[in-house]
Amino acid sequence: MLIFLHRPGQGCLGETPTAQNDPEAVNYLDPATLELRREDGRLQCRLPGQSEWTDVKLTRMFPHSLPQEWIALLGPFGKEYGILLNLHGMSRENRDLVLQELDRRYLTTRIVRLLSSKRRFDVMKWTAETTRGRVSFITRGLRDQIQQPLPGYVIFSDVEGNRYEIPDIAALDPASRRLLEEQM
Amino acid sequence: MADEKEWNDALPEGFVPEGELRLCVKADLLPDGSYGAEWLVVTDSQVYVVANGDLQPVTRLQFPFAEIAEPRVELLVDGGAFEIKHADKRHELLRFTAARSPRFMTAAQTLEKWLKEEEARLPEEELRRCPSCGFPLDRGSRVCPSCTPRSRSLRRLISYLRPHWLPACCLTLLAMVTTGLSLLPPWLNKPLMDQVLVPQGPPRPLQERFWLLGVLVAALLGSRLLGSALSAVSGWLMAYVGNRLTHDIRSQLYEHLHYLSLSFFDKRQLGSVISRVNQDTGQLQAFLTWGSADLVINVLLVVGIGLMLFAMNYRLALLVCVPVPLVVICSLSFWRRIRFYMHRVFHRWARLNSALQEGLSGIRVVRAFAQEPREVNRFVERSNDLAVTGVQAERVWSVLYAILSAIIMSGSMLVWYFGGRGVLLGDMTIGTLTAFISYVGMFYGPVQALSGLVNWSSRSLTAAERLFEVLDSVPEVEDAQDAVPMPHIEGRIEFRDVTFGYESHRPVLKKVSFVVEPGEMIGLVGHSGAGKTTIINLLCRFYDVNEGEILVDGVPLKKIRIADLRHQIGIVPQDTFLFGGTIAENIAYAKPGATREEIVRAAKIANAHDFILQKPDGYETILGEAGQGLSAGERQRLVIARAVLHNPRILILDEATSQVDIETEKQIQEAISRLVKGRTTFAIAHRLSTLRNADRLIVLKAGEIQETGTHDELLHKKRGEFARLVGMYQAVSKVHEVQR
Ligand SMILES: Nc1ncnc2c1ncn2[C@@H]1O[C@H](COP(=O)(O)OP(=O)(O)OP(=O)(O)O)[C@@H](O)[C@H]1O
Ligand SMILES: [Mg+2]
């Protein structure tokens, strides 16, 4: 799983394509020179000396393992403009814009503390303290509904179609961890 | 407007909008991202965003209805935002979680139609909830899985016993007799002691005592022998009833699965459905076979022994009861931990199994990429996890047993001490004491077993409930009450404004309309993911349309008996699937009584005959699971033969010849074109030359019909999608057959 996480300099595909016109090359954007602004609620981007991309959508390529790196800039119809490998060297305003926009697009609720879990047959009722406030939700059919995309990273999918994430089980308080482990 | 009110959420209390209310949807996120309620309220003159104020609702945003434009939902990850344009500026009105997205999607679509002054009605309530607990129910599900009382499931389980009432009654009787017999030996001990071995008072003559000894030992032996015989019989009976009962449920379950809609399987992982059929029925069977008998016998034993103890000496009996609460509490508290570990063992078994299955079924890929060590490691790791958990579980067990036997022993010690005093003081005979002690030894076992059995039975009831849940989900696609038989379909097919999405808020087909005359051959063209297979799925009624209508021979599809429809549709699906069995069986799958000649003719039409004869076993060549042992193109030709033999009125070829070479394809095409005379045919192909025989082509793009017409018309249409596709196709393949 981790083979994708190499940096380009480390040559995960043998050698790093550098030619600008190689269509298969991963198109990295330089965070330092990228110009960003928000207009009409949408992000607009421009590389120096190029025309502006309107309505840019930011997409995390590895949302669980690297939420603030490997960010793709997509245009209308899912066309990719390029990839920001990380936000180093970005001006403060631009960085804030990127983080804000990511925050706006990713609404998965983050669980801070598990308060209770009640099981009735195949149905589990959870109460949790989240970054949005306290919530109760119901999951069903245990093994399908609690997924682990990475070791220590848990995602619950509830019956209504919402998802709740715990990015690091180890960082939970012992009581929450016990509740979780009892069900896994 | 009655049903619109039903769809709408309730207005925030105390909020009075201006004008007549048309739409009210509640969002569950506040602008700062925390949970909280906000409402989108639309009247015939205003659009409001209402928030909860300190005392009463406040209007956070307001726009005149006539001035807004482009209402839409921006779908975000795990949520969405509702936007409009006002004075050429975009405004985000509300945010909500994914659960609310479908409602806002509907709201946006409806609002858009109203803005264009089109007629639009809000749908009826889309998500049904359990009236008593609010649990969201599956479409068509009758029973709420969250609040059905347990007794109901128990009664239902018992109702499966009805066909087996005779063995069940025998079993109950046997259980009683066996319990009675097992109470006998200690009771016989008493006269053995008091009258034979250690006589109290004046002893009887030695002769008589010898005789009595013989009788009592014989009685002891007899009761033990009879008990063993009866328990053998009841074990057999129990196994019979348990197996029959699970067989009944299992068959019913499998049958039911076959009649469920395909969307049931879209939503679930096949693995978890299979585990229901296997594990849940297995668990139920284990309990019904062993657990329920144990339950009955142990209850009878506890009651029987308890009665005996109290009848012999109620003061000592009370002493016996002292450790009982301790045993129960201890067992119960340990059961929580044991259950935890058992759950874990079960889960780890499942993980191990999936590693095993995946690693072996993908063994070619593993080998091709030389990843054997990785797969082996994965398996070894999981196996190790299982072993560790197994040891932990066992440790809990042994601690529990040690503690329980200590408690029980101390209980018997109490009886020894106080009973011994009684004997010394002459209140009690030795025989009574030994009998008492034996009963006490027999008493704690069932008490302890019962606390575990209660748990076991509740878990088995859960398994039963999970099975019932599947049995209770009704097919979404079902014969209408007034379905008409249609033994002979002419083949005129009409799509009228058909809109459909696998999830209703993401349409895959949008307002698709076309008419196909009987006997026409239609080619469906479009890029991958355009919705071609989806059209076919709707025509076969694997799914029901969301909006619009499909008519066959002028009759709405929903009114046609499903069996009649499917008997007259032959489909060569995109993913070829064959069953284990012989080639002949596979070809004759849809017509089990087919003659050998029919089978061979179908194989010849599909151009499969020649390669079949190359196999040493000819038509009786046995195929492995899922048709293993054939090349992809050979499999595809068998599937075509299967559809041909079915002799359908409507033939559907979804990428039917994508895996065969051009030469073979041409031969199959000629054969099929002879075959399709007089039948309505739908052909889908990416290789456009495949469709040159089609009467008309329908070009789809992103779920909408882009253009229709004959091959030549479309080819010569300037800037047509088809002409563009053909141009690209020719550039790539350099095969010019398309132009004839
Ligand atoms: N069971 C399903 N559940 C959810 N979405 C589905 C399902 N089946 C197909 N889709 C989606 O519906 C769209 C249309 O799929 P469809 O199978 O009709 O495409 P197609 O035109 O047959 O493509 P292809 O030429 O690749 O076979 C696709 O975007 C696909 O992802
Ligand atoms: Mg398809």
mmCIF file of N, CA and C in Angstrom, chain A residues 1 3 39-42 44 55 57 101 103-109 119-123 130-135 138-145 147-148 158-164 178 181-184, chain B residues 29 33-35 72 74-80 83 85 88-90 92 95-99 127 129 135-136 138 145-150 269 272 275-276 279 336 340 343-344 346-347 350 462 465-466 469:
data_model
loop_
_atom_site.group_PDB
_atom_site.id
_atom_site.type_symbol
_atom_site.label_atom_id
_atom_site.label_comp_id
_atom_site.label_asym_id
_atom_site.label_seq_id
_atom_site.Cartn_x
_atom_site.Cartn_y
_atom_site.Cartn_z
ATOM 1 N N MET A 1 0.828 -1.203 0.000
ATOM 2 C CA MET A 1 0.000 0.000 0.000
ATOM 3 C C MET A 1 0.864 1.255 0.000
ATOM 4 N N ILE A 3 3.656 1.820 -1.419
ATOM 5 C CA ILE A 3 4.541 2.086 -2.545
ATOM 6 C C ILE A 3 4.195 3.382 -3.239
ATOM 7 N N GLU A 39 -12.987 33.804 -6.275
ATOM 8 C CA GLU A 39 -13.936 34.741 -6.859
ATOM 9 C C GLU A 39 -15.275 34.038 -6.979
ATOM 10 N N ASP A 40 -16.288 34.719 -6.600
ATOM 11 C CA ASP A 40 -17.642 34.169 -6.690
ATOM 12 C C ASP A 40 -17.721 32.808 -5.986
ATOM 13 N N GLY A 41 -17.019 32.709 -4.863
ATOM 14 C CA GLY A 41 -17.083 31.486 -4.075
ATOM 15 C C GLY A 41 -16.251 30.347 -4.613
ATOM 16 N N ARG A 42 -15.554 30.559 -5.719
ATOM 17 C CA ARG A 42 -14.775 29.473 -6.300
ATOM 18 C C ARG A 42 -13.311 29.862 -6.387
ATOM 19 N N GLN A 44 -9.767 30.311 -8.157
ATOM 20 C CA GLN A 44 -9.200 30.574 -9.479
ATOM 21 C C GLN A 44 -7.678 30.477 -9.333
ATOM 22 N N ASP A 55 -12.874 28.070 -11.557
ATOM 23 C CA ASP A 55 -13.656 26.993 -10.949
ATOM 24 C C ASP A 55 -12.804 25.782 -10.606
ATOM 25 N N LYS A 57 -11.291 22.815 -8.559
ATOM 26 C CA LYS A 57 -11.706 21.957 -7.455
ATOM 27 C C LYS A 57 -10.465 21.312 -6.865
ATOM 28 N N GLU A 101 -10.372 25.884 1.386
ATOM 29 C CA GLU A 101 -11.126 25.218 0.337
ATOM 30 C C GLU A 101 -11.205 23.717 0.617
ATOM 31 N N ASP A 103 -11.138 22.345 3.517
ATOM 32 C CA ASP A 103 -12.063 22.252 4.630
ATOM 33 C C ASP A 103 -13.503 22.317 4.151
ATOM 34 N N ARG A 104 -13.727 23.144 3.144
ATOM 35 C CA ARG A 104 -15.074 23.317 2.610
ATOM 36 C C ARG A 104 -15.522 22.065 1.866
ATOM 37 N N ARG A 105 -14.577 21.401 1.209
ATOM 38 C CA ARG A 105 -14.963 20.270 0.363
ATOM 39 C C ARG A 105 -15.055 18.943 1.108
ATOM 40 N N TYR A 106 -14.313 18.829 2.200
ATOM 41 C CA TYR A 106 -14.297 17.544 2.906
ATOM 42 C C TYR A 106 -15.099 17.655 4.182
ATOM 43 N N LEU A 107 -16.244 17.018 4.183
ATOM 44 C CA LEU A 107 -17.167 17.184 5.297
ATOM 45 C C LEU A 107 -17.243 15.961 6.191
ATOM 46 N N THR A 108 -16.366 14.999 5.993
ATOM 47 C CA THR A 108 -16.407 13.810 6.846
ATOM 48 C C THR A 108 -16.228 14.238 8.300
ATOM 49 N N THR A 109 -17.126 13.784 9.132
ATOM 50 C CA THR A 109 -17.089 14.198 10.528
ATOM 51 C C THR A 109 -16.005 13.428 11.267
ATOM 52 N N ARG A 119 -25.584 -2.380 21.279
ATOM 53 C CA ARG A 119 -25.770 -3.300 20.188
ATOM 54 C C ARG A 119 -27.117 -3.970 20.327
ATOM 55 N N ARG A 120 -27.828 -4.037 19.245
ATOM 56 C CA ARG A 120 -29.060 -4.800 19.222
ATOM 57 C C ARG A 120 -29.025 -5.600 17.938
ATOM 58 N N PHE A 121 -28.852 -6.892 18.069
ATOM 59 C CA PHE A 121 -28.713 -7.755 16.904
ATOM 60 C C PHE A 121 -27.595 -7.256 16.031
ATOM 61 N N ASP A 122 -27.983 -6.905 14.799
ATOM 62 C CA ASP A 122 -27.001 -6.509 13.826
ATOM 63 C C ASP A 122 -26.816 -4.997 13.817
ATOM 64 N N VAL A 123 -27.574 -4.326 14.651
ATOM 65 C CA VAL A 123 -27.640 -2.873 14.599
ATOM 66 C C VAL A 123 -26.837 -2.293 15.757
ATOM 67 N N THR A 130 -17.902 14.769 18.453
ATOM 68 C CA THR A 130 -17.161 15.006 17.224
ATOM 69 C C THR A 130 -16.739 16.469 17.173
ATOM 70 N N THR A 131 -15.976 16.784 16.124
ATOM 71 C CA THR A 131 -15.568 18.180 15.968
ATOM 72 C C THR A 131 -16.765 19.079 15.669
ATOM 73 N N ARG A 132 -17.885 18.483 15.285
ATOM 74 C CA ARG A 132 -19.080 19.285 15.008
ATOM 75 C C ARG A 132 -20.043 19.327 16.183
ATOM 76 N N GLY A 133 -19.764 18.542 17.195
ATOM 77 C CA GLY A 133 -20.688 18.457 18.316
ATOM 78 C C GLY A 133 -21.035 17.010 18.569
ATOM 79 N N ARG A 134 -21.950 16.802 19.507
ATOM 80 C CA ARG A 134 -22.295 15.434 19.868
ATOM 81 C C ARG A 134 -23.247 14.836 18.835
ATOM 82 N N VAL A 135 -23.089 13.550 18.578
ATOM 83 C CA VAL A 135 -23.946 12.942 17.562
ATOM 84 C C VAL A 135 -24.201 11.482 17.925
ATOM 85 N N ILE A 138 -26.224 5.251 13.654
ATOM 86 C CA ILE A 138 -26.495 3.814 13.666
ATOM 87 C C ILE A 138 -25.716 3.154 12.548
ATOM 88 N N THR A 139 -24.978 2.111 12.873
ATOM 89 C CA THR A 139 -24.351 1.323 11.816
ATOM 90 C C THR A 139 -24.973 -0.058 11.828
ATOM 91 N N ARG A 140 -24.799 -0.727 10.736
ATOM 92 C CA ARG A 140 -25.486 -1.990 10.596
ATOM 93 C C ARG A 140 -24.610 -2.964 9.843
ATOM 94 N N GLY A 141 -24.633 -4.208 10.218
ATOM 95 C CA GLY A 141 -23.817 -5.198 9.525
ATOM 96 C C GLY A 141 -22.366 -4.845 9.724
ATOM 97 N N LEU A 142 -21.814 -5.261 10.855
ATOM 98 C CA LEU A 142 -20.576 -4.702 11.370
ATOM 99 C C LEU A 142 -19.442 -4.660 10.368
ATOM 100 N N ARG A 143 -19.153 -5.768 9.756
ATOM 101 C CA ARG A 143 -17.910 -5.803 9.003
ATOM 102 C C ARG A 143 -17.926 -4.909 7.780
ATOM 103 N N ASP A 144 -19.100 -4.653 7.201
ATOM 104 C CA ASP A 144 -19.121 -3.774 6.043
ATOM 105 C C ASP A 144 -19.022 -2.319 6.455
ATOM 106 N N GLN A 145 -19.442 -2.034 7.662
ATOM 107 C CA GLN A 145 -19.674 -0.635 8.002
ATOM 108 C C GLN A 145 -18.540 0.020 8.764
ATOM 109 N N GLN A 147 -14.668 0.401 8.463
ATOM 110 C CA GLN A 147 -13.564 0.055 7.584
ATOM 111 C C GLN A 147 -12.274 0.648 8.104
ATOM 112 N N GLN A 148 -11.187 -0.009 7.735
ATOM 113 C CA GLN A 148 -9.870 0.474 8.141
ATOM 114 C C GLN A 148 -9.021 0.687 6.906
ATOM 115 N N ASP A 158 -22.705 5.110 8.386
ATOM 116 C CA ASP A 158 -23.971 4.840 9.073
ATOM 117 C C ASP A 158 -25.089 4.552 8.079
ATOM 118 N N VAL A 159 -26.245 4.175 8.608
ATOM 119 C CA VAL A 159 -27.336 3.742 7.726
ATOM 120 C C VAL A 159 -27.877 4.877 6.874
ATOM 121 N N GLU A 160 -27.613 6.116 7.241
ATOM 122 C CA GLU A 160 -28.165 7.215 6.466
ATOM 123 C C GLU A 160 -27.212 7.688 5.378
ATOM 124 N N GLY A 161 -26.029 7.086 5.305
ATOM 125 C CA GLY A 161 -25.095 7.479 4.265
ATOM 126 C C GLY A 161 -24.041 8.467 4.730
ATOM 127 N N ASN A 162 -23.977 8.758 6.022
ATOM 128 C CA ASN A 162 -22.921 9.631 6.526
ATOM 129 C C ASN A 162 -21.710 8.812 6.953
ATOM 130 N N ARG A 163 -20.566 9.459 6.929
ATOM 131 C CA ARG A 163 -19.358 8.772 7.373
ATOM 132 C C ARG A 163 -18.716 9.539 8.523
ATOM 133 N N TYR A 164 -18.116 8.792 9.412
ATOM 134 C CA TYR A 164 -17.438 9.375 10.569
ATOM 135 C C TYR A 164 -16.064 8.746 10.648
ATOM 136 N N ARG A 178 -11.534 1.290 24.223
ATOM 137 C CA ARG A 178 -12.105 0.023 24.655
ATOM 138 C C ARG A 178 -13.440 -0.228 23.956
ATOM 139 N N GLU A 181 -12.653 -1.274 20.426
ATOM 140 C CA GLU A 181 -12.034 -2.585 20.296
ATOM 141 C C GLU A 181 -13.014 -3.703 20.606
ATOM 142 N N GLU A 182 -13.939 -3.405 21.476
ATOM 143 C CA GLU A 182 -14.931 -4.417 21.808
ATOM 144 C C GLU A 182 -15.731 -4.819 20.567
ATOM 145 N N GLN A 183 -15.828 -3.910 19.617
ATOM 146 C CA GLN A 183 -16.653 -4.191 18.451
ATOM 147 C C GLN A 183 -15.839 -4.582 17.229
ATOM 148 N N MET A 184 -14.518 -4.607 17.361
ATOM 149 C CA MET A 184 -13.749 -4.858 16.132
ATOM 150 C C MET A 184 -13.010 -6.195 16.137
ATOM 151 N N LEU B 29 -26.251 21.213 9.048
ATOM 152 C CA LEU B 29 -24.977 21.844 9.420
ATOM 153 C C LEU B 29 -25.153 23.354 9.453
ATOM 154 N N GLY B 33 -19.822 24.875 10.332
ATOM 155 C CA GLY B 33 -19.477 23.452 10.247
ATOM 156 C C GLY B 33 -19.954 22.616 11.402
ATOM 157 N N SER B 34 -20.501 23.222 12.441
ATOM 158 C CA SER B 34 -20.981 22.401 13.547
ATOM 159 C C SER B 34 -22.415 21.940 13.256
ATOM 160 N N TYR B 35 -22.850 20.953 14.043
ATOM 161 C CA TYR B 35 -24.209 20.448 13.855
ATOM 162 C C TYR B 35 -25.229 21.491 14.297
ATOM 163 N N ARG B 72 -28.711 24.836 -7.306
ATOM 164 C CA ARG B 72 -28.082 23.522 -7.469
ATOM 165 C C ARG B 72 -27.364 23.098 -6.198
ATOM 166 N N GLU B 74 -24.005 21.509 -4.729
ATOM 167 C CA GLU B 74 -22.624 21.127 -4.987
ATOM 168 C C GLU B 74 -22.327 19.933 -4.104
ATOM 169 N N LEU B 75 -22.090 18.788 -4.752
ATOM 170 C CA LEU B 75 -21.833 17.584 -3.966
ATOM 171 C C LEU B 75 -20.403 17.616 -3.470
ATOM 172 N N LEU B 76 -20.228 17.605 -2.167
ATOM 173 C CA LEU B 76 -18.906 17.600 -1.564
ATOM 174 C C LEU B 76 -18.650 16.206 -1.010
ATOM 175 N N VAL B 77 -17.511 15.995 -0.428
ATOM 176 C CA VAL B 77 -17.227 14.676 0.138
ATOM 177 C C VAL B 77 -17.973 14.551 1.461
ATOM 178 N N ASP B 78 -18.899 13.570 1.522
ATOM 179 C CA ASP B 78 -19.713 13.336 2.719
ATOM 180 C C ASP B 78 -20.601 14.520 3.080
ATOM 181 N N GLY B 79 -21.061 15.214 2.069
ATOM 182 C CA GLY B 79 -21.999 16.297 2.341
ATOM 183 C C GLY B 79 -22.232 17.092 1.087
ATOM 184 N N GLY B 80 -22.833 18.255 1.249
ATOM 185 C CA GLY B 80 -23.087 19.074 0.087
ATOM 186 C C GLY B 80 -23.433 20.488 0.496
ATOM 187 N N GLU B 83 -26.671 25.947 -3.490
ATOM 188 C CA GLU B 83 -26.276 27.255 -4.010
ATOM 189 C C GLU B 83 -27.340 27.807 -4.942
ATOM 190 N N LYS B 85 -27.846 31.461 -7.744
ATOM 191 C CA LYS B 85 -27.241 32.695 -8.243
ATOM 192 C C LYS B 85 -28.243 33.810 -8.051
ATOM 193 N N ASP B 88 -26.262 37.614 -10.603
ATOM 194 C CA ASP B 88 -25.048 37.090 -11.216
ATOM 195 C C ASP B 88 -23.944 36.745 -10.229
ATOM 196 N N LYS B 89 -24.300 36.651 -8.983
ATOM 197 C CA LYS B 89 -23.296 36.218 -8.009
ATOM 198 C C LYS B 89 -23.766 34.916 -7.371
ATOM 199 N N ARG B 90 -22.809 34.063 -7.121
ATOM 200 C CA ARG B 90 -23.156 32.786 -6.524
ATOM 201 C C ARG B 90 -23.283 32.935 -5.010
ATOM 202 N N GLU B 92 -23.806 30.632 -1.486
ATOM 203 C CA GLU B 92 -24.001 29.338 -0.828
ATOM 204 C C GLU B 92 -25.030 29.562 0.269
ATOM 205 N N ARG B 95 -25.464 24.264 4.164
ATOM 206 C CA ARG B 95 -24.629 23.073 4.049
ATOM 207 C C ARG B 95 -25.309 21.923 4.805
ATOM 208 N N PHE B 96 -25.002 20.711 4.369
ATOM 209 C CA PHE B 96 -25.654 19.566 4.998
ATOM 210 C C PHE B 96 -24.787 18.340 4.825
ATOM 211 N N THR B 97 -25.056 17.310 5.604
ATOM 212 C CA THR B 97 -24.289 16.066 5.500
ATOM 213 C C THR B 97 -24.866 15.204 4.382
ATOM 214 N N ALA B 98 -24.147 14.130 4.061
ATOM 215 C CA ALA B 98 -24.537 13.274 2.942
ATOM 216 C C ALA B 98 -25.950 12.731 3.093
ATOM 217 N N ALA B 99 -26.377 12.500 4.330
ATOM 218 C CA ALA B 99 -27.707 11.938 4.549
ATOM 219 C C ALA B 99 -28.784 12.848 3.979
ATOM 220 N N LEU B 127 -37.792 8.322 1.912
ATOM 221 C CA LEU B 127 -37.185 7.394 2.853
ATOM 222 C C LEU B 127 -38.229 7.045 3.906
ATOM 223 N N ARG B 129 -39.368 5.558 7.383
ATOM 224 C CA ARG B 129 -38.756 5.319 8.680
ATOM 225 C C ARG B 129 -39.697 4.494 9.531
ATOM 226 N N PHE B 135 -36.015 4.456 12.820
ATOM 227 C CA PHE B 135 -34.929 3.794 12.098
ATOM 228 C C PHE B 135 -35.236 3.806 10.601
ATOM 229 N N PRO B 136 -34.259 4.206 9.764
ATOM 230 C CA PRO B 136 -34.553 4.224 8.331
ATOM 231 C C PRO B 136 -34.687 2.811 7.780
ATOM 232 N N ASP B 138 -35.193 -0.114 4.814
ATOM 233 C CA ASP B 138 -34.926 -0.393 3.408
ATOM 234 C C ASP B 138 -36.230 -0.269 2.650
ATOM 235 N N PRO B 145 -35.578 -3.536 11.894
ATOM 236 C CA PRO B 145 -34.606 -4.405 12.555
ATOM 237 C C PRO B 145 -34.210 -3.876 13.927
ATOM 238 N N SER B 146 -34.549 -2.643 14.205
ATOM 239 C CA SER B 146 -34.057 -2.062 15.442
ATOM 240 C C SER B 146 -35.026 -2.226 16.604
ATOM 241 N N CYS B 147 -36.313 -2.389 16.315
ATOM 242 C CA CYS B 147 -37.215 -2.426 17.464
ATOM 243 C C CYS B 147 -38.226 -3.572 17.438
ATOM 244 N N THR B 148 -38.027 -4.583 16.594
ATOM 245 C CA THR B 148 -38.938 -5.721 16.695
ATOM 246 C C THR B 148 -38.632 -6.459 17.995
ATOM 247 N N PRO B 149 -39.663 -6.826 18.738
ATOM 248 C CA PRO B 149 -39.396 -7.483 20.007
ATOM 249 C C PRO B 149 -38.815 -8.874 19.784
ATOM 250 N N ARG B 150 -37.969 -9.277 20.736
ATOM 251 C CA ARG B 150 -37.304 -10.573 20.609
ATOM 252 C C ARG B 150 -38.292 -11.722 20.603
ATOM 253 N N GLN B 269 -22.140 -6.470 0.192
ATOM 254 C CA GLN B 269 -21.039 -7.254 -0.323
ATOM 255 C C GLN B 269 -21.478 -8.701 -0.405
ATOM 256 N N SER B 272 -20.759 -10.900 2.545
ATOM 257 C CA SER B 272 -21.557 -10.878 3.765
ATOM 258 C C SER B 272 -22.892 -11.569 3.548
ATOM 259 N N SER B 275 -22.021 -15.159 3.945
ATOM 260 C CA SER B 275 -21.799 -15.548 5.327
ATOM 261 C C SER B 275 -23.120 -15.659 6.078
ATOM 262 N N ARG B 276 -24.123 -14.915 5.633
ATOM 263 C CA ARG B 276 -25.430 -15.118 6.258
ATOM 264 C C ARG B 276 -25.953 -16.505 5.972
ATOM 265 N N GLN B 279 -22.855 -18.940 7.779
ATOM 266 C CA GLN B 279 -22.547 -18.878 9.196
ATOM 267 C C GLN B 279 -23.783 -18.737 10.066
ATOM 268 N N ARG B 336 -19.255 -11.811 29.466
ATOM 269 C CA ARG B 336 -18.982 -10.601 28.692
ATOM 270 C C ARG B 336 -17.606 -10.690 28.048
ATOM 271 N N PHE B 340 -16.543 -11.325 24.145
ATOM 272 C CA PHE B 340 -15.604 -10.419 23.492
ATOM 273 C C PHE B 340 -14.545 -11.200 22.729
ATOM 274 N N HIS B 343 -16.023 -13.280 19.833
ATOM 275 C CA HIS B 343 -16.290 -12.389 18.724
ATOM 276 C C HIS B 343 -15.004 -12.155 17.949
ATOM 277 N N ARG B 344 -13.937 -11.934 18.712
ATOM 278 C CA ARG B 344 -12.653 -11.646 18.113
ATOM 279 C C ARG B 344 -12.141 -12.864 17.356
ATOM 280 N N PHE B 346 -13.884 -15.180 16.031
ATOM 281 C CA PHE B 346 -14.742 -15.300 14.856
ATOM 282 C C PHE B 346 -14.285 -14.340 13.764
ATOM 283 N N HIS B 347 -14.045 -13.097 14.171
ATOM 284 C CA HIS B 347 -13.635 -12.067 13.240
ATOM 285 C C HIS B 347 -12.287 -12.414 12.620
ATOM 286 N N ALA B 350 -12.579 -15.006 10.037
ATOM 287 C CA ALA B 350 -13.074 -14.454 8.778
ATOM 288 C C ALA B 350 -11.937 -13.792 8.015
ATOM 289 N N THR B 462 -30.053 -13.910 17.571
ATOM 290 C CA THR B 462 -29.557 -12.837 16.712
ATOM 291 C C THR B 462 -29.287 -13.350 15.314
ATOM 292 N N GLU B 465 -32.407 -13.719 13.657
ATOM 293 C CA GLU B 465 -32.969 -12.434 13.289
ATOM 294 C C GLU B 465 -32.340 -11.884 12.005
ATOM 295 N N ARG B 466 -31.014 -12.088 11.905
ATOM 296 C CA ARG B 466 -30.356 -11.623 10.688
ATOM 297 C C ARG B 466 -30.913 -12.352 9.475
ATOM 298 N N GLU B 469 -34.258 -11.064 8.649
ATOM 299 C CA GLU B 469 -34.180 -9.747 8.029
ATOM 300 C C GLU B 469 -34.094 -9.874 6.509
#
